[in-house]
Amino acid sequence: MENRMIENRMAGSQSLAPVRIAAVLIILSLTIYGLILLRSILVPLAFSVLFAILLYPLCKRLEGWRFSRIWAILVCIMVALVLVGLLMTFISAQVMSFSEILPQLTERTNQLLASMQVWVENTFNLERTRQLPMLRTSVIEWARNHSTFFTTTLTATTATLGTIALLPLFIFFFLLYRDFFTTFFHKAFSPTPVGEVNGVLRKIRQALKNYVSGLGLVILIVAVLNTVGLLLLGIDYAFFFGALGALLTIIPYVGIFIGALLPILMALVTKDSAWYAAGVAGIFFLVQMLEGNFITPNVVGSKVSINPL
């Protein structure tokens, strides 16, 4: 009798196994779908938590100097905004200084276009008078076919700017009510001793700090590689271009290519051969491959104890 009861229970559990698997898959799918729907809220909140944790030591130090919590948080946010503002001012000033070479850039561009027209005429037997109308028609057709892309990009850019504007507000409230979040974790994991919960929270803060320090080290390595490559090619403002390209690696995939645009233009203006511009593009592409497949996985992975794979 007992054996039969055990067999019935095993058969019943086996029959319920597909139902449980299906339920888990449905819950997982709904969770992922919900995260996708809420990404416009969750992404800025995640960045706010990151920056709040980075500013927490300074805020705590100011509170130890008899600052009230509100004033300490405001000072931290102001310091962060000033640092970002100084960085943007420096970059803008450097970029504006390139306005002096605009006439040379225009002249050089006209020369390259003339050379290209001669090459097209000799290679494809296409007269110059027909080249520009065909090019204009192709550009208009391409823009018409990709109008949705431009609209999506503009919408995404506007949303990103709005999110950035809200970050200081989110950071302020995360730092202001940090005690409530700690209490929430204590209650959520009430069976676990308070000391263990605090230890995990400290490890989380340390992991985030290590991630940021690893990212900073990656930027430094990429800046050195960019600068050395530009110096070997003899490109002017190599140190600035190298550092700017490294900073833009924060933008995945496309950032370093945006950073390569200015040195490519400088190479076109200051060098007699267009091969220098191709060399700049090759250097930035090579550094991008090294950064994405070797430098970041190993440096950041070692900082946060994650396997590079």
PDB file of C-alpha atoms in Angstrom:
ATOM      1  CA  MET A   1       0.000   0.000   0.000  1.00  0.00           C
ATOM      2  CA  GLU A   2       2.748   2.420   0.947  1.00  0.00           C
ATOM      3  CA  ASN A   3       4.655   1.615  -2.228  1.00  0.00           C
ATOM      4  CA  ARG A   4       1.557   2.306  -4.284  1.00  0.00           C
ATOM      5  CA  MET A   5       1.031   5.671  -2.537  1.00  0.00           C
ATOM      6  CA  ILE A   6       4.646   6.616  -3.203  1.00  0.00           C
ATOM      7  CA  GLU A   7       4.281   5.662  -6.852  1.00  0.00           C
ATOM      8  CA  ASN A   8       1.106   7.733  -7.153  1.00  0.00           C
ATOM      9  CA  ARG A   9       2.845  10.750  -5.634  1.00  0.00           C
ATOM     10  CA  MET A  10       5.804  10.400  -8.004  1.00  0.00           C
ATOM     11  CA  ALA A  11       3.479  10.049 -10.971  1.00  0.00           C
ATOM     12  CA  GLY A  12       1.542  13.114  -9.850  1.00  0.00           C
ATOM     13  CA  SER A  13       4.728  15.191  -9.438  1.00  0.00           C
ATOM     14  CA  GLN A  14       5.942  14.069 -12.858  1.00  0.00           C
ATOM     15  CA  SER A  15       2.657  15.052 -14.461  1.00  0.00           C
ATOM     16  CA  LEU A  16       2.869  18.495 -12.828  1.00  0.00           C
ATOM     17  CA  ALA A  17       6.460  19.110 -13.966  1.00  0.00           C
ATOM     18  CA  PRO A  18       5.522  20.432 -17.463  1.00  0.00           C
ATOM     19  CA  VAL A  19       2.934  22.728 -15.869  1.00  0.00           C
ATOM     20  CA  ARG A  20       5.542  24.153 -13.502  1.00  0.00           C
ATOM     21  CA  ILE A  21       8.042  24.657 -16.313  1.00  0.00           C
ATOM     22  CA  ALA A  22       5.391  26.397 -18.411  1.00  0.00           C
ATOM     23  CA  ALA A  23       4.439  28.618 -15.459  1.00  0.00           C
ATOM     24  CA  VAL A  24       8.077  29.584 -14.878  1.00  0.00           C
ATOM     25  CA  LEU A  25       8.557  30.421 -18.563  1.00  0.00           C
ATOM     26  CA  ILE A  26       5.375  32.503 -18.648  1.00  0.00           C
ATOM     27  CA  ILE A  27       6.385  34.439 -15.521  1.00  0.00           C
ATOM     28  CA  LEU A  28       9.883  34.984 -16.910  1.00  0.00           C
ATOM     29  CA  SER A  29       8.478  36.230 -20.247  1.00  0.00           C
ATOM     30  CA  LEU A  30       6.055  38.590 -18.521  1.00  0.00           C
ATOM     31  CA  THR A  31       8.851  39.916 -16.298  1.00  0.00           C
ATOM     32  CA  ILE A  32      11.122  40.644 -19.264  1.00  0.00           C
ATOM     33  CA  TYR A  33       8.242  42.243 -21.181  1.00  0.00           C
ATOM     34  CA  GLY A  34       7.443  44.415 -18.155  1.00  0.00           C
ATOM     35  CA  LEU A  35      11.072  45.511 -17.883  1.00  0.00           C
ATOM     36  CA  ILE A  36      11.041  46.482 -21.559  1.00  0.00           C
ATOM     37  CA  LEU A  37       7.873  48.530 -21.097  1.00  0.00           C
ATOM     38  CA  LEU A  38       9.319  50.262 -18.019  1.00  0.00           C
ATOM     39  CA  ARG A  39      12.808  50.863 -19.439  1.00  0.00           C
ATOM     40  CA  SER A  40      12.206  54.616 -19.745  1.00  0.00           C
ATOM     41  CA  ILE A  41      11.743  54.698 -15.954  1.00  0.00           C
ATOM     42  CA  LEU A  42      14.132  51.961 -14.856  1.00  0.00           C
ATOM     43  CA  VAL A  43      17.165  53.153 -16.842  1.00  0.00           C
ATOM     44  CA  PRO A  44      17.340  56.669 -15.298  1.00  0.00           C
ATOM     45  CA  LEU A  45      16.635  55.175 -11.874  1.00  0.00           C
ATOM     46  CA  ALA A  46      19.518  52.746 -12.318  1.00  0.00           C
ATOM     47  CA  PHE A  47      21.896  55.540 -13.327  1.00  0.00           C
ATOM     48  CA  SER A  48      20.667  57.628 -10.406  1.00  0.00           C
ATOM     49  CA  VAL A  49      21.431  54.803  -7.982  1.00  0.00           C
ATOM     50  CA  LEU A  50      24.911  54.473  -9.489  1.00  0.00           C
ATOM     51  CA  PHE A  51      25.719  58.187  -9.159  1.00  0.00           C
ATOM     52  CA  ALA A  52      24.138  58.369  -5.703  1.00  0.00           C
ATOM     53  CA  ILE A  53      26.413  55.571  -4.500  1.00  0.00           C
ATOM     54  CA  LEU A  54      29.437  57.351  -5.995  1.00  0.00           C
ATOM     55  CA  LEU A  55      28.506  60.631  -4.269  1.00  0.00           C
ATOM     56  CA  TYR A  56      27.649  58.960  -0.963  1.00  0.00           C
ATOM     57  CA  PRO A  57      31.202  59.124   0.548  1.00  0.00           C
ATOM     58  CA  LEU A  58      31.437  62.875  -0.110  1.00  0.00           C
ATOM     59  CA  CYS A  59      27.932  63.407   1.255  1.00  0.00           C
ATOM     60  CA  LYS A  60      28.769  61.458   4.398  1.00  0.00           C
ATOM     61  CA  ARG A  61      31.979  63.454   4.849  1.00  0.00           C
ATOM     62  CA  LEU A  62      30.086  66.739   4.575  1.00  0.00           C
ATOM     63  CA  GLU A  63      27.522  65.550   7.095  1.00  0.00           C
ATOM     64  CA  GLY A  64      30.412  64.763   9.432  1.00  0.00           C
ATOM     65  CA  TRP A  65      31.433  68.414   9.084  1.00  0.00           C
ATOM     66  CA  ARG A  66      28.099  69.527  10.557  1.00  0.00           C
ATOM     67  CA  PHE A  67      26.331  70.035   7.234  1.00  0.00           C
ATOM     68  CA  SER A  68      22.653  69.146   7.262  1.00  0.00           C
ATOM     69  CA  ARG A  69      21.786  66.239   5.003  1.00  0.00           C
ATOM     70  CA  ILE A  70      19.938  68.412   2.489  1.00  0.00           C
ATOM     71  CA  TRP A  71      22.780  70.902   2.207  1.00  0.00           C
ATOM     72  CA  ALA A  72      25.355  68.110   1.963  1.00  0.00           C
ATOM     73  CA  ILE A  73      23.437  66.511  -0.898  1.00  0.00           C
ATOM     74  CA  LEU A  74      23.043  69.847  -2.690  1.00  0.00           C
ATOM     75  CA  VAL A  75      26.769  70.531  -2.383  1.00  0.00           C
ATOM     76  CA  CYS A  76      27.578  67.054  -3.766  1.00  0.00           C
ATOM     77  CA  ILE A  77      25.290  67.554  -6.758  1.00  0.00           C
ATOM     78  CA  MET A  78      26.699  71.029  -7.391  1.00  0.00           C
ATOM     79  CA  VAL A  79      30.270  69.692  -7.296  1.00  0.00           C
ATOM     80  CA  ALA A  80      29.334  66.970  -9.791  1.00  0.00           C
ATOM     81  CA  LEU A  81      27.600  69.463 -12.090  1.00  0.00           C
ATOM     82  CA  VAL A  82      30.559  71.850 -11.924  1.00  0.00           C
ATOM     83  CA  LEU A  83      32.994  69.079 -12.852  1.00  0.00           C
ATOM     84  CA  VAL A  84      30.817  67.999 -15.779  1.00  0.00           C
ATOM     85  CA  GLY A  85      30.403  71.639 -16.829  1.00  0.00           C
ATOM     86  CA  LEU A  86      34.156  72.256 -16.760  1.00  0.00           C
ATOM     87  CA  LEU A  87      34.754  69.158 -18.858  1.00  0.00           C
ATOM     88  CA  MET A  88      32.112  70.163 -21.407  1.00  0.00           C
ATOM     89  CA  THR A  89      33.472  73.739 -21.501  1.00  0.00           C
ATOM     90  CA  PHE A  90      36.986  72.471 -22.194  1.00  0.00           C
ATOM     91  CA  ILE A  91      35.776  70.167 -24.968  1.00  0.00           C
ATOM     92  CA  SER A  92      33.608  72.914 -26.496  1.00  0.00           C
ATOM     93  CA  ALA A  93      36.488  75.393 -26.440  1.00  0.00           C
ATOM     94  CA  GLN A  94      38.753  72.918 -28.202  1.00  0.00           C
ATOM     95  CA  VAL A  95      36.113  72.124 -30.796  1.00  0.00           C
ATOM     96  CA  MET A  96      35.406  75.823 -31.414  1.00  0.00           C
ATOM     97  CA  SER A  97      39.118  76.440 -31.993  1.00  0.00           C
ATOM     98  CA  PHE A  98      38.801  74.243 -35.059  1.00  0.00           C
ATOM     99  CA  SER A  99      36.606  76.890 -36.693  1.00  0.00           C
ATOM    100  CA  GLU A 100      39.845  78.539 -37.798  1.00  0.00           C
ATOM    101  CA  ILE A 101      40.529  75.652 -40.159  1.00  0.00           C
ATOM    102  CA  LEU A 102      37.072  75.676 -41.761  1.00  0.00           C
ATOM    103  CA  PRO A 103      38.242  77.594 -44.874  1.00  0.00           C
ATOM    104  CA  GLN A 104      41.092  75.101 -45.332  1.00  0.00           C
ATOM    105  CA  LEU A 105      38.667  72.238 -44.778  1.00  0.00           C
ATOM    106  CA  THR A 106      36.304  73.635 -47.414  1.00  0.00           C
ATOM    107  CA  GLU A 107      39.128  74.069 -49.911  1.00  0.00           C
ATOM    108  CA  ARG A 108      40.473  70.605 -49.229  1.00  0.00           C
ATOM    109  CA  THR A 109      36.992  69.091 -49.547  1.00  0.00           C
ATOM    110  CA  ASN A 110      36.537  70.756 -52.929  1.00  0.00           C
ATOM    111  CA  GLN A 111      39.861  69.348 -54.070  1.00  0.00           C
ATOM    112  CA  LEU A 112      38.906  65.842 -52.953  1.00  0.00           C
ATOM    113  CA  LEU A 113      35.525  66.128 -54.672  1.00  0.00           C
ATOM    114  CA  ALA A 114      37.180  67.268 -57.881  1.00  0.00           C
ATOM    115  CA  SER A 115      39.618  64.361 -57.724  1.00  0.00           C
ATOM    116  CA  MET A 116      36.768  61.969 -57.054  1.00  0.00           C
ATOM    117  CA  GLN A 117      34.804  63.308 -60.001  1.00  0.00           C
ATOM    118  CA  VAL A 118      37.798  62.772 -62.280  1.00  0.00           C
ATOM    119  CA  TRP A 119      38.195  59.211 -60.982  1.00  0.00           C
ATOM    120  CA  VAL A 120      34.485  58.439 -61.510  1.00  0.00           C
ATOM    121  CA  GLU A 121      34.610  59.908 -65.009  1.00  0.00           C
ATOM    122  CA  ASN A 122      37.668  57.866 -65.974  1.00  0.00           C
ATOM    123  CA  THR A 123      36.476  54.655 -64.310  1.00  0.00           C
ATOM    124  CA  PHE A 124      32.761  54.586 -65.108  1.00  0.00           C
ATOM    125  CA  ASN A 125      32.745  56.895 -68.158  1.00  0.00           C
ATOM    126  CA  LEU A 126      30.250  59.170 -66.411  1.00  0.00           C
ATOM    127  CA  GLU A 127      30.495  62.855 -67.285  1.00  0.00           C
ATOM    128  CA  ARG A 128      30.890  65.370 -64.457  1.00  0.00           C
ATOM    129  CA  THR A 129      27.749  67.246 -65.435  1.00  0.00           C
ATOM    130  CA  ARG A 130      25.699  64.101 -64.766  1.00  0.00           C
ATOM    131  CA  GLN A 131      27.389  63.118 -61.525  1.00  0.00           C
ATOM    132  CA  LEU A 132      25.990  65.838 -59.239  1.00  0.00           C
ATOM    133  CA  PRO A 133      22.324  65.409 -60.325  1.00  0.00           C
ATOM    134  CA  MET A 134      22.605  61.659 -59.836  1.00  0.00           C
ATOM    135  CA  LEU A 135      24.216  62.139 -56.419  1.00  0.00           C
ATOM    136  CA  ARG A 136      21.549  64.656 -55.383  1.00  0.00           C
ATOM    137  CA  THR A 137      18.787  62.278 -56.470  1.00  0.00           C
ATOM    138  CA  SER A 138      20.386  59.396 -54.576  1.00  0.00           C
ATOM    139  CA  VAL A 139      20.721  61.458 -51.389  1.00  0.00           C
ATOM    140  CA  ILE A 140      17.115  62.629 -51.547  1.00  0.00           C
ATOM    141  CA  GLU A 141      15.898  59.083 -52.144  1.00  0.00           C
ATOM    142  CA  TRP A 142      18.021  57.767 -49.262  1.00  0.00           C
ATOM    143  CA  ALA A 143      16.728  60.454 -46.891  1.00  0.00           C
ATOM    144  CA  ARG A 144      13.117  59.701 -47.926  1.00  0.00           C
ATOM    145  CA  ASN A 145      13.594  55.981 -47.283  1.00  0.00           C
ATOM    146  CA  HIS A 146      15.226  56.594 -43.894  1.00  0.00           C
ATOM    147  CA  SER A 147      12.919  59.336 -42.604  1.00  0.00           C
ATOM    148  CA  THR A 148      11.649  56.980 -39.897  1.00  0.00           C
ATOM    149  CA  PHE A 149      15.210  56.476 -38.695  1.00  0.00           C
ATOM    150  CA  PHE A 150      15.768  60.232 -38.348  1.00  0.00           C
ATOM    151  CA  THR A 151      12.466  60.677 -36.512  1.00  0.00           C
ATOM    152  CA  THR A 152      13.280  57.835 -34.124  1.00  0.00           C
ATOM    153  CA  THR A 153      16.768  59.213 -33.504  1.00  0.00           C
ATOM    154  CA  LEU A 154      15.410  62.706 -32.774  1.00  0.00           C
ATOM    155  CA  THR A 155      12.786  61.303 -30.406  1.00  0.00           C
ATOM    156  CA  ALA A 156      15.362  59.158 -28.601  1.00  0.00           C
ATOM    157  CA  THR A 157      17.743  62.113 -28.286  1.00  0.00           C
ATOM    158  CA  THR A 158      15.014  64.318 -26.827  1.00  0.00           C
ATOM    159  CA  ALA A 159      14.044  61.589 -24.357  1.00  0.00           C
ATOM    160  CA  THR A 160      17.682  61.144 -23.354  1.00  0.00           C
ATOM    161  CA  LEU A 161      18.112  64.865 -22.699  1.00  0.00           C
ATOM    162  CA  GLY A 162      14.955  64.852 -20.592  1.00  0.00           C
ATOM    163  CA  THR A 163      16.253  61.879 -18.624  1.00  0.00           C
ATOM    164  CA  ILE A 164      19.598  63.578 -18.002  1.00  0.00           C
ATOM    165  CA  ALA A 165      17.769  66.661 -16.706  1.00  0.00           C
ATOM    166  CA  LEU A 166      15.922  64.480 -14.165  1.00  0.00           C
ATOM    167  CA  LEU A 167      19.016  62.668 -12.878  1.00  0.00           C
ATOM    168  CA  PRO A 168      19.977  65.314 -10.273  1.00  0.00           C
ATOM    169  CA  LEU A 169      16.454  65.157  -8.836  1.00  0.00           C
ATOM    170  CA  PHE A 170      16.525  61.367  -8.584  1.00  0.00           C
ATOM    171  CA  ILE A 171      20.012  61.431  -7.042  1.00  0.00           C
ATOM    172  CA  PHE A 172      18.863  63.983  -4.473  1.00  0.00           C
ATOM    173  CA  PHE A 173      15.995  61.805  -3.261  1.00  0.00           C
ATOM    174  CA  PHE A 174      18.052  58.598  -3.249  1.00  0.00           C
ATOM    175  CA  LEU A 175      20.633  60.253  -1.003  1.00  0.00           C
ATOM    176  CA  LEU A 176      17.997  61.969   1.124  1.00  0.00           C
ATOM    177  CA  TYR A 177      16.015  58.813   1.857  1.00  0.00           C
ATOM    178  CA  ARG A 178      18.907  56.334   1.915  1.00  0.00           C
ATOM    179  CA  ASP A 179      18.034  55.275   5.483  1.00  0.00           C
ATOM    180  CA  PHE A 180      14.570  54.211   4.325  1.00  0.00           C
ATOM    181  CA  PHE A 181      16.077  52.004   1.609  1.00  0.00           C
ATOM    182  CA  THR A 182      18.370  50.376   4.151  1.00  0.00           C
ATOM    183  CA  THR A 183      15.389  49.739   6.444  1.00  0.00           C
ATOM    184  CA  PHE A 184      13.473  48.264   3.511  1.00  0.00           C
ATOM    185  CA  PHE A 185      16.238  45.734   2.844  1.00  0.00           C
ATOM    186  CA  HIS A 186      16.370  44.842   6.535  1.00  0.00           C
ATOM    187  CA  LYS A 187      12.631  44.113   6.551  1.00  0.00           C
ATOM    188  CA  ALA A 188      12.639  42.362   3.161  1.00  0.00           C
ATOM    189  CA  PHE A 189      15.319  39.954   4.400  1.00  0.00           C
ATOM    190  CA  SER A 190      14.205  39.893   8.020  1.00  0.00           C
ATOM    191  CA  PRO A 191      15.247  36.245   8.647  1.00  0.00           C
ATOM    192  CA  THR A 192      18.828  37.262   7.790  1.00  0.00           C
ATOM    193  CA  PRO A 193      20.843  39.020  10.530  1.00  0.00           C
ATOM    194  CA  VAL A 194      21.151  42.772  10.106  1.00  0.00           C
ATOM    195  CA  GLY A 195      24.935  42.555  10.008  1.00  0.00           C
ATOM    196  CA  GLU A 196      24.862  40.217   7.012  1.00  0.00           C
ATOM    197  CA  VAL A 197      22.438  42.453   5.116  1.00  0.00           C
ATOM    198  CA  ASN A 198      24.646  45.490   5.777  1.00  0.00           C
ATOM    199  CA  GLY A 199      27.650  43.483   4.613  1.00  0.00           C
ATOM    200  CA  VAL A 200      25.954  42.655   1.320  1.00  0.00           C
ATOM    201  CA  LEU A 201      24.992  46.303   0.815  1.00  0.00           C
ATOM    202  CA  ARG A 202      28.607  47.320   1.434  1.00  0.00           C
ATOM    203  CA  LYS A 203      29.765  44.759  -1.132  1.00  0.00           C
ATOM    204  CA  ILE A 204      27.277  46.160  -3.665  1.00  0.00           C
ATOM    205  CA  ARG A 205      28.594  49.692  -3.129  1.00  0.00           C
ATOM    206  CA  GLN A 206      32.170  48.452  -3.450  1.00  0.00           C
ATOM    207  CA  ALA A 207      31.361  46.541  -6.651  1.00  0.00           C
ATOM    208  CA  LEU A 208      29.860  49.657  -8.230  1.00  0.00           C
ATOM    209  CA  LYS A 209      32.895  51.728  -7.219  1.00  0.00           C
ATOM    210  CA  ASN A 210      35.184  49.079  -8.681  1.00  0.00           C
ATOM    211  CA  TYR A 211      33.158  49.111 -11.902  1.00  0.00           C
ATOM    212  CA  VAL A 212      33.531  52.866 -12.260  1.00  0.00           C
ATOM    213  CA  SER A 213      37.256  52.738 -11.464  1.00  0.00           C
ATOM    214  CA  GLY A 214      37.651  49.950 -14.034  1.00  0.00           C
ATOM    215  CA  LEU A 215      35.797  52.035 -16.603  1.00  0.00           C
ATOM    216  CA  GLY A 216      38.102  54.962 -15.844  1.00  0.00           C
ATOM    217  CA  LEU A 217      41.141  52.727 -16.349  1.00  0.00           C
ATOM    218  CA  VAL A 218      39.718  51.563 -19.698  1.00  0.00           C
ATOM    219  CA  ILE A 219      39.267  55.178 -20.786  1.00  0.00           C
ATOM    220  CA  LEU A 220      42.871  55.941 -19.799  1.00  0.00           C
ATOM    221  CA  ILE A 221      44.236  52.949 -21.755  1.00  0.00           C
ATOM    222  CA  VAL A 222      42.166  53.817 -24.826  1.00  0.00           C
ATOM    223  CA  ALA A 223      43.311  57.458 -24.605  1.00  0.00           C
ATOM    224  CA  VAL A 224      46.955  56.366 -24.571  1.00  0.00           C
ATOM    225  CA  LEU A 225      46.452  54.015 -27.543  1.00  0.00           C
ATOM    226  CA  ASN A 226      44.599  56.687 -29.554  1.00  0.00           C
ATOM    227  CA  THR A 227      47.206  59.337 -28.782  1.00  0.00           C
ATOM    228  CA  VAL A 228      50.169  57.102 -29.657  1.00  0.00           C
ATOM    229  CA  GLY A 229      48.559  56.171 -32.976  1.00  0.00           C
ATOM    230  CA  LEU A 230      47.824  59.801 -33.857  1.00  0.00           C
ATOM    231  CA  LEU A 231      51.352  60.875 -32.875  1.00  0.00           C
ATOM    232  CA  LEU A 232      52.828  58.200 -35.135  1.00  0.00           C
ATOM    233  CA  LEU A 233      50.781  59.604 -38.020  1.00  0.00           C
ATOM    234  CA  GLY A 234      51.804  63.161 -37.133  1.00  0.00           C
ATOM    235  CA  ILE A 235      48.248  64.441 -36.572  1.00  0.00           C
ATOM    236  CA  ASP A 236      47.936  67.808 -34.801  1.00  0.00           C
ATOM    237  CA  TYR A 237      46.166  67.976 -31.400  1.00  0.00           C
ATOM    238  CA  ALA A 238      46.875  64.275 -30.935  1.00  0.00           C
ATOM    239  CA  PHE A 239      46.509  64.391 -27.141  1.00  0.00           C
ATOM    240  CA  PHE A 240      43.126  66.116 -27.272  1.00  0.00           C
ATOM    241  CA  PHE A 241      41.768  63.866 -30.014  1.00  0.00           C
ATOM    242  CA  GLY A 242      43.007  60.775 -28.210  1.00  0.00           C
ATOM    243  CA  ALA A 243      41.388  61.777 -24.916  1.00  0.00           C
ATOM    244  CA  LEU A 244      38.117  62.823 -26.586  1.00  0.00           C
ATOM    245  CA  GLY A 245      37.852  59.543 -28.463  1.00  0.00           C
ATOM    246  CA  ALA A 246      38.478  57.658 -25.219  1.00  0.00           C
ATOM    247  CA  LEU A 247      35.771  59.577 -23.349  1.00  0.00           C
ATOM    248  CA  LEU A 248      33.281  58.820 -26.106  1.00  0.00           C
ATOM    249  CA  THR A 249      33.866  55.073 -25.669  1.00  0.00           C
ATOM    250  CA  ILE A 250      31.261  55.362 -22.898  1.00  0.00           C
ATOM    251  CA  ILE A 251      28.757  55.370 -25.784  1.00  0.00           C
ATOM    252  CA  PRO A 252      28.753  51.723 -26.898  1.00  0.00           C
ATOM    253  CA  TYR A 253      29.911  50.862 -30.427  1.00  0.00           C
ATOM    254  CA  VAL A 254      29.391  54.273 -32.065  1.00  0.00           C
ATOM    255  CA  GLY A 255      31.144  56.515 -29.536  1.00  0.00           C
ATOM    256  CA  ILE A 256      34.684  55.917 -30.692  1.00  0.00           C
ATOM    257  CA  PHE A 257      33.662  56.412 -34.333  1.00  0.00           C
ATOM    258  CA  ILE A 258      32.173  59.790 -33.430  1.00  0.00           C
ATOM    259  CA  GLY A 259      35.451  60.598 -31.697  1.00  0.00           C
ATOM    260  CA  ALA A 260      37.351  59.665 -34.867  1.00  0.00           C
ATOM    261  CA  LEU A 261      35.495  62.238 -36.994  1.00  0.00           C
ATOM    262  CA  LEU A 262      37.471  65.315 -35.877  1.00  0.00           C
ATOM    263  CA  PRO A 263      40.966  63.800 -36.297  1.00  0.00           C
ATOM    264  CA  ILE A 264      39.930  62.450 -39.704  1.00  0.00           C
ATOM    265  CA  LEU A 265      38.935  65.991 -40.734  1.00  0.00           C
ATOM    266  CA  MET A 266      42.216  67.329 -39.341  1.00  0.00           C
ATOM    267  CA  ALA A 267      44.148  64.760 -41.350  1.00  0.00           C
ATOM    268  CA  LEU A 268      42.276  65.722 -44.517  1.00  0.00           C
ATOM    269  CA  VAL A 269      43.125  69.416 -43.992  1.00  0.00           C
ATOM    270  CA  THR A 270      46.713  69.239 -42.812  1.00  0.00           C
ATOM    271  CA  LYS A 271      48.018  66.282 -44.807  1.00  0.00           C
ATOM    272  CA  ASP A 272      48.652  66.047 -48.539  1.00  0.00           C
ATOM    273  CA  SER A 273      47.367  62.506 -48.877  1.00  0.00           C
ATOM    274  CA  ALA A 274      43.959  61.126 -47.963  1.00  0.00           C
ATOM    275  CA  TRP A 275      45.708  57.980 -46.750  1.00  0.00           C
ATOM    276  CA  TYR A 276      46.431  59.762 -43.462  1.00  0.00           C
ATOM    277  CA  ALA A 277      42.682  60.091 -42.874  1.00  0.00           C
ATOM    278  CA  ALA A 278      42.293  56.403 -43.704  1.00  0.00           C
ATOM    279  CA  GLY A 279      45.088  55.669 -41.242  1.00  0.00           C
ATOM    280  CA  VAL A 280      43.268  57.589 -38.502  1.00  0.00           C
ATOM    281  CA  ALA A 281      40.092  55.647 -39.196  1.00  0.00           C
ATOM    282  CA  GLY A 282      42.075  52.393 -39.100  1.00  0.00           C
ATOM    283  CA  ILE A 283      43.682  53.267 -35.755  1.00  0.00           C
ATOM    284  CA  PHE A 284      40.352  54.114 -34.120  1.00  0.00           C
ATOM    285  CA  PHE A 285      38.768  50.962 -35.543  1.00  0.00           C
ATOM    286  CA  LEU A 286      41.627  48.825 -34.216  1.00  0.00           C
ATOM    287  CA  VAL A 287      41.422  50.459 -30.785  1.00  0.00           C
ATOM    288  CA  GLN A 288      37.649  49.905 -30.788  1.00  0.00           C
ATOM    289  CA  MET A 289      38.175  46.204 -31.476  1.00  0.00           C
ATOM    290  CA  LEU A 290      40.773  45.934 -28.704  1.00  0.00           C
ATOM    291  CA  GLU A 291      38.596  47.875 -26.268  1.00  0.00           C
ATOM    292  CA  GLY A 292      35.437  45.890 -26.884  1.00  0.00           C
ATOM    293  CA  ASN A 293      36.963  42.402 -27.080  1.00  0.00           C
ATOM    294  CA  PHE A 294      40.002  42.524 -24.800  1.00  0.00           C
ATOM    295  CA  ILE A 295      40.531  45.667 -22.698  1.00  0.00           C
ATOM    296  CA  THR A 296      37.059  46.177 -21.212  1.00  0.00           C
ATOM    297  CA  PRO A 297      36.286  42.485 -20.552  1.00  0.00           C
ATOM    298  CA  ASN A 298      39.596  41.928 -18.759  1.00  0.00           C
ATOM    299  CA  VAL A 299      39.980  45.248 -16.920  1.00  0.00           C
ATOM    300  CA  VAL A 300      36.368  45.780 -15.842  1.00  0.00           C
ATOM    301  CA  GLY A 301      35.832  42.040 -15.385  1.00  0.00           C
ATOM    302  CA  SER A 302      38.759  41.828 -12.974  1.00  0.00           C
ATOM    303  CA  LYS A 303      37.507  44.849 -11.027  1.00  0.00           C
ATOM    304  CA  VAL A 304      34.060  43.358 -10.403  1.00  0.00           C
ATOM    305  CA  SER A 305      35.212  39.703 -10.269  1.00  0.00           C
ATOM    306  CA  ILE A 306      33.365  38.670 -13.430  1.00  0.00           C
ATOM    307  CA  ASN A 307      34.793  36.289 -15.999  1.00  0.00           C
ATOM    308  CA  PRO A 308      35.795  38.197 -19.192  1.00  0.00           C
ATOM    309  CA  LEU A 309      33.621  35.894 -21.287  1.00  0.00           C
TER     310      LEU A 309
END
